[in-house]
Short mmCIF file of C-alpha atoms in Angstrom, two decimals:
data_model
loop_
_atom_site.label_atom_id
_atom_site.label_comp_id
_atom_site.label_asym_id
_atom_site.label_seq_id
_atom_site.Cartn_x
_atom_site.Cartn_y
_atom_site.Cartn_z
CA MET A 282 -56.63 -29.23 -94.01
CA ARG A 283 -55.65 -26.19 -91.67
CA VAL A 284 -56.47 -25.88 -88.09
CA ALA A 285 -57.76 -22.45 -87.21
CA ALA A 286 -57.46 -22.80 -83.51
CA VAL A 287 -56.06 -24.60 -80.88
CA ARG A 288 -56.90 -24.52 -77.43
CA GLY A 289 -55.47 -27.13 -74.45
CA ALA A 290 -55.50 -27.95 -70.38
CA ASN A 291 -52.89 -29.28 -68.62
CA PHE A 292 -50.94 -30.09 -71.71
CA ARG A 293 -47.21 -30.79 -70.69
CA CYS A 294 -46.02 -27.14 -70.32
CA TYR A 295 -49.45 -25.57 -70.49
CA PRO A 296 -51.82 -24.99 -68.00
CA ARG A 297 -53.94 -23.34 -70.96
CA VAL A 298 -53.58 -22.50 -74.13
CA ASP A 299 -56.36 -20.92 -76.61
CA VAL A 300 -54.82 -19.85 -79.50
CA ARG A 301 -56.07 -18.68 -82.99
CA LEU A 302 -53.72 -20.18 -86.16
CA PRO A 303 -53.33 -18.26 -89.78
CA ALA A 304 -53.02 -20.28 -92.86
CA GLY A 305 -50.19 -20.98 -94.90
CA LEU A 306 -46.57 -21.32 -93.64
CA VAL A 307 -47.17 -20.09 -89.44
CA GLY A 308 -43.27 -20.04 -87.59
CA VAL A 309 -43.44 -21.46 -83.77
CA VAL A 310 -40.79 -19.28 -82.42
CA GLY A 311 -38.61 -19.38 -78.86
CA PRO A 312 -35.85 -20.53 -76.78
CA ASN A 313 -34.95 -23.95 -76.33
CA GLY A 314 -37.73 -25.50 -73.58
CA ALA A 315 -40.33 -22.50 -73.86
CA GLY A 316 -43.12 -24.95 -75.41
CA LYS A 317 -42.79 -24.90 -79.18
CA THR A 318 -42.62 -29.01 -79.90
CA SER A 319 -45.34 -29.34 -76.86
CA LEU A 320 -47.45 -26.96 -79.00
CA LEU A 321 -47.19 -29.06 -82.18
CA GLU A 322 -47.43 -32.06 -80.17
CA LEU A 323 -50.50 -30.52 -79.10
CA ILE A 324 -52.12 -30.16 -82.34
CA HIS A 325 -51.19 -33.24 -83.34
CA PHE A 326 -53.13 -34.91 -80.16
CA ALA A 327 -56.02 -33.14 -80.77
CA CYS A 328 -56.44 -34.28 -84.12
CA LEU A 329 -55.31 -37.74 -83.82
CA GLY A 330 -55.72 -39.23 -80.10
CA TYR A 331 -51.76 -39.68 -79.64
CA SER A 332 -48.34 -37.88 -79.39
CA PRO A 333 -45.72 -38.33 -82.15
CA ARG A 334 -43.00 -38.55 -79.40
CA THR A 335 -43.83 -40.85 -76.93
CA THR A 336 -46.55 -43.81 -76.39
CA ALA A 337 -47.06 -43.30 -72.50
CA ASP A 338 -49.39 -40.92 -72.32
CA PRO A 339 -49.22 -39.82 -68.52
CA GLN A 340 -46.50 -37.85 -69.78
CA LEU A 341 -48.25 -35.44 -71.44
CA ILE A 342 -49.80 -34.58 -68.74
CA ARG A 343 -48.61 -31.23 -67.15
CA PHE A 344 -46.64 -32.46 -63.36
CA GLY A 345 -49.53 -31.89 -60.85
CA ALA A 346 -52.82 -32.58 -63.02
CA ASP A 347 -54.59 -35.38 -62.88
CA PHE A 348 -55.65 -35.26 -67.00
CA LEU A 349 -55.29 -33.06 -69.85
CA ARG A 350 -57.25 -32.27 -72.74
CA ALA A 351 -56.82 -31.26 -76.54
CA GLU A 352 -59.12 -29.43 -78.97
CA ALA A 353 -58.89 -28.23 -82.49
CA ASP A 354 -61.24 -26.14 -84.90
CA VAL A 355 -60.34 -27.95 -88.28
CA GLY A 356 -60.89 -27.13 -91.41
CA LEU A 357 -61.02 -29.61 -93.76
CA ALA A 358 -62.42 -30.26 -97.53
CA SER A 359 -65.71 -31.06 -96.73
CA GLY A 360 -65.76 -28.34 -93.92
CA ALA A 361 -64.98 -26.87 -91.04
CA ILE A 362 -65.42 -29.25 -87.79
CA THR A 363 -63.87 -29.29 -84.15
CA ALA A 364 -62.02 -32.28 -83.13
CA GLU A 365 -61.47 -33.02 -79.04
CA VAL A 366 -59.73 -35.85 -76.97
CA GLY A 367 -59.49 -36.09 -73.16
CA TYR A 368 -57.23 -38.36 -70.94
CA ARG A 369 -57.24 -39.45 -67.84
CA PRO A 370 -54.55 -41.79 -66.44
CA GLY A 371 -56.72 -45.31 -65.49
CA GLU A 372 -59.75 -44.42 -68.45
CA PRO A 373 -59.59 -44.94 -72.23
CA LYS A 374 -59.35 -41.28 -74.08
CA ARG A 375 -61.99 -39.81 -75.18
CA ALA A 376 -62.41 -38.16 -78.85
CA VAL A 377 -65.62 -36.35 -79.78
CA VAL A 378 -65.55 -34.93 -83.39
CA GLY A 379 -68.25 -32.35 -84.93
CA GLY A 380 -69.99 -33.08 -81.28
CA ALA A 381 -69.98 -36.49 -81.83
CA ALA A 382 -68.20 -39.45 -79.59
CA VAL A 383 -65.90 -41.52 -81.54
CA ARG A 384 -66.19 -45.14 -81.25
CA SER A 385 -62.12 -45.74 -81.27
CA ILE A 386 -59.17 -43.31 -81.18
CA GLU A 387 -57.93 -45.22 -84.67
CA ARG A 388 -60.67 -43.56 -86.66
CA LEU A 389 -59.67 -40.40 -85.70
CA LEU A 390 -56.57 -41.31 -88.66
CA GLY A 391 -58.50 -41.73 -91.28
CA ARG A 392 -60.39 -38.11 -90.82
CA PHE A 393 -57.48 -35.57 -90.29
CA PRO A 394 -54.32 -35.81 -92.41
CA VAL A 395 -51.46 -34.64 -90.66
CA LEU A 396 -48.09 -34.90 -91.38
CA VAL A 397 -45.55 -34.55 -88.72
CA PHE A 398 -41.20 -34.35 -88.69
CA THR A 399 -39.32 -34.52 -85.72
CA PRO A 400 -36.19 -34.47 -84.86
CA ASP A 401 -35.59 -38.54 -83.32
CA ARG A 402 -37.84 -39.31 -86.62
CA LEU A 403 -33.76 -39.76 -88.36
CA ARG A 404 -34.37 -42.98 -86.67
CA LEU A 405 -36.50 -44.14 -89.34
CA VAL A 406 -33.72 -43.69 -91.88
CA GLN A 407 -30.65 -44.53 -89.14
CA GLY A 408 -32.15 -47.52 -87.27
CA ALA A 409 -33.42 -50.96 -87.61
CA PRO A 410 -35.32 -52.28 -90.74
CA ALA A 411 -38.44 -53.24 -88.32
CA LEU A 412 -38.62 -49.07 -87.63
CA ARG A 413 -39.05 -48.61 -91.55
CA ARG A 414 -41.39 -51.82 -92.03
CA ALA A 415 -43.83 -50.85 -88.91
CA TYR A 416 -43.76 -47.31 -90.70
CA PHE A 417 -44.52 -47.96 -94.62
CA ASP A 418 -47.20 -50.80 -93.33
CA ARG A 419 -48.74 -47.86 -91.30
CA VAL A 420 -48.89 -45.27 -94.63
CA VAL A 421 -50.10 -48.03 -96.67
CA ALA A 422 -53.02 -48.73 -94.02
CA ARG A 423 -53.69 -44.19 -94.11
CA LEU A 424 -53.32 -44.37 -97.94
CA TRP A 425 -55.80 -47.55 -98.65
CA PRO A 426 -57.51 -48.57 -95.54
CA ALA A 427 -59.07 -51.84 -97.64
CA LEU A 428 -55.47 -53.25 -97.19
CA ALA A 429 -55.05 -51.77 -93.45
CA GLN A 430 -55.17 -55.40 -92.17
CA ALA A 431 -52.83 -57.12 -94.57
CA ALA A 432 -49.72 -56.46 -91.81
CA PRO A 433 -51.77 -57.75 -88.61
CA GLU A 434 -53.26 -60.68 -90.73
CA TYR A 435 -49.60 -61.73 -91.67
CA GLY A 436 -48.40 -60.85 -88.00
CA ARG A 437 -51.12 -63.12 -86.66
CA ALA A 438 -50.38 -66.08 -89.15
CA LEU A 439 -46.62 -65.84 -88.33
CA ALA A 440 -47.06 -65.86 -85.06
CA GLN A 441 -48.78 -68.94 -85.29
CA ARG A 442 -46.55 -70.86 -86.93
CA ASN A 443 -43.66 -69.46 -84.65
CA HIS A 444 -45.63 -71.30 -82.19
CA LEU A 445 -46.28 -74.68 -83.99
CA LEU A 446 -42.36 -75.16 -84.99
CA ARG A 447 -42.29 -74.62 -80.89
CA ARG A 448 -44.10 -77.21 -80.38
CA ILE A 449 -42.42 -79.31 -82.69
CA ARG A 450 -38.78 -78.88 -81.36
CA ALA A 451 -40.81 -80.04 -78.27
CA GLY A 452 -41.66 -83.16 -80.19
CA ALA A 453 -45.56 -82.58 -79.05
CA SER A 454 -46.37 -81.78 -82.74
CA PRO A 455 -45.45 -83.57 -85.97
CA PRO A 456 -43.38 -81.50 -88.95
CA ALA A 457 -46.35 -82.11 -91.25
CA ALA A 458 -48.68 -79.69 -88.59
CA LEU A 459 -46.94 -76.95 -90.81
CA ASP A 460 -48.61 -77.46 -93.97
CA PRO A 461 -51.48 -75.24 -94.05
CA TRP A 462 -50.08 -72.66 -91.99
CA ASP A 463 -47.43 -72.55 -94.37
CA ALA A 464 -50.30 -71.79 -96.43
CA LEU A 465 -51.73 -69.13 -94.54
CA VAL A 466 -48.17 -67.48 -94.26
CA ALA A 467 -47.49 -67.72 -97.85
CA GLY A 468 -50.67 -66.16 -98.86
CA THR A 469 -50.95 -63.15 -96.03
CA GLY A 470 -47.30 -62.76 -97.04
CA ALA A 471 -47.80 -62.16 -100.38
CA ALA A 472 -50.49 -60.12 -99.95
CA LEU A 473 -48.96 -57.58 -98.00
CA ALA A 474 -45.68 -57.58 -99.79
CA ALA A 475 -48.07 -56.83 -102.69
CA ALA A 476 -48.95 -54.02 -100.72
CA ARG A 477 -45.30 -52.76 -99.58
CA ALA A 478 -44.46 -52.91 -103.49
CA ARG A 479 -47.86 -50.76 -104.76
CA LEU A 480 -46.69 -48.46 -101.72
CA CYS A 481 -42.95 -48.08 -103.17
CA ASP A 482 -44.56 -47.92 -107.03
CA ARG A 483 -46.52 -44.90 -106.40
CA LEU A 484 -44.19 -43.32 -103.85
CA ALA A 485 -40.77 -43.13 -106.73
CA GLY A 486 -42.16 -40.32 -108.72
CA PRO A 487 -43.29 -37.58 -105.82
CA LEU A 488 -40.49 -38.64 -104.19
CA ALA A 489 -37.49 -38.13 -106.87
CA VAL A 490 -39.56 -34.85 -107.54
CA ARG A 491 -39.38 -34.03 -103.90
CA MET A 492 -35.78 -34.61 -103.50
CA ARG A 493 -34.93 -32.91 -106.29
CA GLU A 494 -36.59 -30.10 -105.41
CA LEU A 495 -35.02 -29.92 -101.60
CA GLY A 496 -31.31 -30.74 -103.47
CA GLY A 497 -30.31 -34.04 -103.87
CA ASP A 498 -29.74 -36.06 -106.73
CA PRO A 499 -31.94 -39.15 -106.39
CA PRO A 500 -32.45 -42.04 -109.10
CA PRO A 501 -36.14 -42.73 -110.51
CA THR A 502 -36.56 -45.32 -107.65
CA PRO A 503 -35.22 -43.96 -104.96
CA LEU A 504 -37.13 -45.78 -102.23
CA ARG A 505 -36.42 -49.59 -102.86
CA ARG A 506 -37.74 -52.28 -101.14
CA VAL A 507 -35.36 -55.08 -100.48
CA ALA A 508 -37.31 -58.25 -100.39
CA ASN A 509 -36.44 -60.85 -98.13
CA VAL A 510 -38.45 -63.63 -101.02
CA ASP A 511 -38.62 -62.24 -104.21
CA GLY A 512 -42.12 -63.09 -106.05
CA GLY A 513 -45.41 -64.10 -104.54
CA GLU A 514 -46.97 -66.70 -102.98
CA PRO A 515 -45.74 -69.65 -104.75
CA GLU A 516 -41.99 -68.69 -103.65
CA LEU A 517 -43.16 -68.06 -100.25
CA ARG A 518 -44.47 -71.11 -99.75
CA ALA A 519 -41.33 -72.77 -101.46
CA ALA A 520 -39.05 -70.78 -99.59
CA LEU A 521 -40.87 -71.99 -95.90
CA GLN A 522 -40.83 -75.74 -96.95
CA GLY A 523 -37.22 -75.05 -97.73
CA ARG A 524 -36.28 -74.32 -94.56
CA ARG A 525 -38.25 -76.16 -92.78
CA GLY A 526 -35.87 -77.80 -91.07
CA ARG A 527 -33.76 -74.89 -89.77
CA ASP A 528 -37.27 -73.15 -89.00
CA VAL A 529 -38.05 -76.23 -86.58
CA GLU A 530 -34.69 -76.08 -84.98
CA ARG A 531 -34.51 -72.48 -84.22
CA ALA A 532 -38.37 -72.00 -83.65
CA SER A 533 -38.39 -69.09 -85.47
CA THR A 534 -39.50 -68.47 -89.10
CA GLY A 535 -36.33 -67.62 -91.11
CA ALA A 536 -38.15 -66.66 -94.56
CA GLY A 537 -40.82 -63.95 -95.33
CA PRO A 538 -42.02 -60.22 -95.49
CA HIS A 539 -41.32 -59.64 -91.81
CA LEU A 540 -37.22 -59.63 -92.68
CA ASP A 541 -37.99 -56.99 -95.72
CA ASP A 542 -36.45 -53.87 -95.23
CA TYR A 543 -36.47 -50.57 -97.67
CA GLU A 544 -33.44 -48.32 -99.02
CA LEU A 545 -33.62 -44.51 -99.06
CA VAL A 546 -30.85 -43.91 -102.23
CA ASP A 547 -29.40 -40.23 -102.91
CA GLY A 548 -26.80 -39.76 -105.08
CA GLY A 549 -26.48 -43.39 -106.10
CA ARG A 550 -25.94 -44.30 -102.01
CA ASP A 551 -27.83 -45.67 -99.21
CA LEU A 552 -28.47 -43.25 -97.26
CA ARG A 553 -28.51 -45.16 -93.76
CA ARG A 554 -25.42 -46.91 -94.94
CA PHE A 555 -23.28 -43.51 -96.35
CA GLY A 556 -25.28 -40.85 -95.95
CA SER A 557 -24.72 -37.97 -93.98
CA GLN A 558 -27.34 -36.77 -91.25
CA GLY A 559 -28.06 -33.59 -93.36
CA GLU A 560 -29.11 -35.82 -96.64
CA GLN A 561 -30.90 -38.24 -93.94
CA ARG A 562 -32.54 -35.08 -92.85
CA ARG A 563 -33.45 -33.77 -96.11
CA ALA A 564 -34.75 -37.43 -97.48
CA LEU A 565 -37.06 -38.32 -94.57
CA LEU A 566 -38.32 -34.51 -95.29
CA SER A 567 -38.82 -35.15 -98.88
CA LEU A 568 -40.61 -38.56 -98.11
CA ILE A 569 -42.88 -36.37 -95.60
CA LEU A 570 -43.80 -34.23 -98.48
CA ALA A 571 -44.16 -37.16 -101.25
CA LYS A 572 -46.44 -38.72 -98.08
CA ALA A 573 -48.35 -35.54 -98.88
CA ASP A 574 -48.68 -35.54 -102.27
CA LEU A 575 -50.01 -39.43 -102.27
CA ILE A 576 -52.50 -38.85 -99.68
CA GLU A 577 -53.72 -35.46 -101.82
CA GLN A 578 -53.94 -37.74 -104.60
CA GLU A 579 -56.12 -40.60 -103.27
CA ARG A 580 -58.04 -38.82 -100.55
CA ASP A 581 -58.32 -35.36 -102.52
CA GLU A 582 -57.37 -32.92 -99.57
CA GLN A 583 -53.95 -31.70 -98.71
CA PRO A 584 -52.43 -32.81 -94.71
CA LEU A 585 -51.31 -30.13 -92.81
CA LEU A 586 -47.82 -30.26 -91.91
CA LEU A 587 -46.75 -30.39 -88.54
CA LEU A 588 -42.52 -30.09 -88.40
CA ASP A 589 -40.40 -29.84 -85.44
CA ASP A 590 -36.87 -27.82 -86.12
CA VAL A 591 -36.30 -28.70 -89.91
CA THR A 592 -34.26 -25.18 -90.32
CA GLY A 593 -31.44 -26.17 -88.27
CA GLU A 594 -29.10 -28.36 -89.70
CA PHE A 595 -29.44 -26.74 -94.01
CA ASP A 596 -27.09 -24.07 -95.32
CA PRO A 597 -29.57 -21.26 -96.55
CA GLY A 598 -29.79 -22.37 -99.69
CA ARG A 599 -30.85 -25.78 -98.59
CA ARG A 600 -33.33 -23.47 -96.68
CA ALA A 601 -35.11 -21.66 -98.92
CA ARG A 602 -35.74 -24.40 -101.04
CA LEU A 603 -37.65 -26.40 -98.04
CA LEU A 604 -39.50 -22.86 -97.28
CA ALA A 605 -40.59 -23.06 -100.72
CA ALA A 606 -41.58 -26.29 -100.54
CA VAL A 607 -43.80 -26.22 -97.56
CA ALA A 608 -45.12 -22.65 -98.66
CA ARG A 609 -47.60 -24.06 -101.36
CA PHE A 610 -49.50 -25.97 -98.70
CA GLU A 611 -52.74 -24.65 -97.17
CA GLN A 612 -50.84 -24.80 -93.76
CA ALA A 613 -47.81 -25.77 -92.52
CA ILE A 614 -46.14 -24.78 -88.88
CA LEU A 615 -42.52 -25.17 -88.13
CA THR A 616 -40.39 -24.54 -85.20
CA THR A 617 -37.80 -22.52 -84.96
CA THR A 618 -35.36 -20.88 -82.53
CA ASP A 619 -34.18 -17.65 -84.86
CA GLU A 620 -36.73 -15.93 -86.86
CA GLY A 621 -33.90 -15.26 -89.41
CA ASP A 622 -34.29 -18.83 -90.33
CA LEU A 623 -37.86 -18.27 -91.87
CA GLY A 624 -37.41 -15.73 -94.37
CA GLY A 625 -40.15 -13.30 -94.96
CA GLY A 626 -44.29 -14.16 -95.73
CA VAL A 627 -44.29 -16.16 -92.79
CA ALA A 628 -46.70 -15.47 -90.10
CA VAL A 629 -44.78 -16.02 -86.26
CA VAL A 630 -45.86 -17.30 -83.37
CA THR A 631 -44.45 -16.43 -80.85
CA VAL A 632 -43.15 -18.95 -77.34
CA ARG A 633 -41.81 -18.20 -73.88
CA ASP A 634 -42.38 -19.50 -70.61
CA GLY A 635 -45.21 -21.62 -71.46
CA THR A 636 -47.48 -18.74 -73.23
CA VAL A 637 -48.00 -18.39 -76.80
CA THR A 638 -48.82 -15.19 -78.73
CA ALA A 639 -50.08 -15.27 -82.03
CA PRO A 640 -50.05 -12.63 -84.94
#
């Protein structure tokens, strides 16, 4: 996938933007605060209908305006097409692809393979387990649409069991009422655990390759799922029944994949606990590249890469490794304040005071 042109109105700092973008490695260069990140955000919003930086859509609208529009001319394996998303506060977002209205914004995710890195995504490595569970569940849904409901179905069953636990604690229902919900939570939980295990298994090889490519020393399985309950449906159901008294006392389910975690391992260390920020950044970029490889295997389409401020914390050697890795994509767009970080062979787009100038 590549974006040949992007247009927008009232998006962040841009009253208007209309720029054509070359294929290959594209460097967006400018001082801090010039609008480099907002340009990547505009591309992402035009293709997928949401921002990678905030869930508060009104923040995306330029100060003083009451709507925004984002549009991209996209080249896919199936041909060229235009995607457009419009938004006005208080109204649903409107998406149009190839001149036809899209029924829901979520459908864009299946149409346009776009992957993004922003510095705040280091929270995926550094933060709470819930962030990692949500992230990898979205990856599962993107790669295998047939498994997209695994996490929501488990979440609904879990919420109903927790609601019943509160009723039992209050004396409004008998403990035996949990039997069918234990069966449902165990069944949906086992399906979710299997989907997560499949993802870890499929990502292991590409991730190890990408980590070595960027200068790491990963084991054969650098992504590990730390399962709260080992095994399938029988084991999970037994765990639920074995802790029923404690669950009633706490009105909360204390066993199941909603308590899973993931470890990214490099050099024999769990990077969340023992990795430097540079190592964590390298691992996260490796994960994004490995996910791109897996998407290409599954969909026969190479994703577009949007990489914000990826070169600043790398030494020249690792910076060169990263640029060599992303240069093999049909298009990778990255931002930097220093054009010298890009080396040679990079098309440079300059951004100053909300004005974009392309080569």
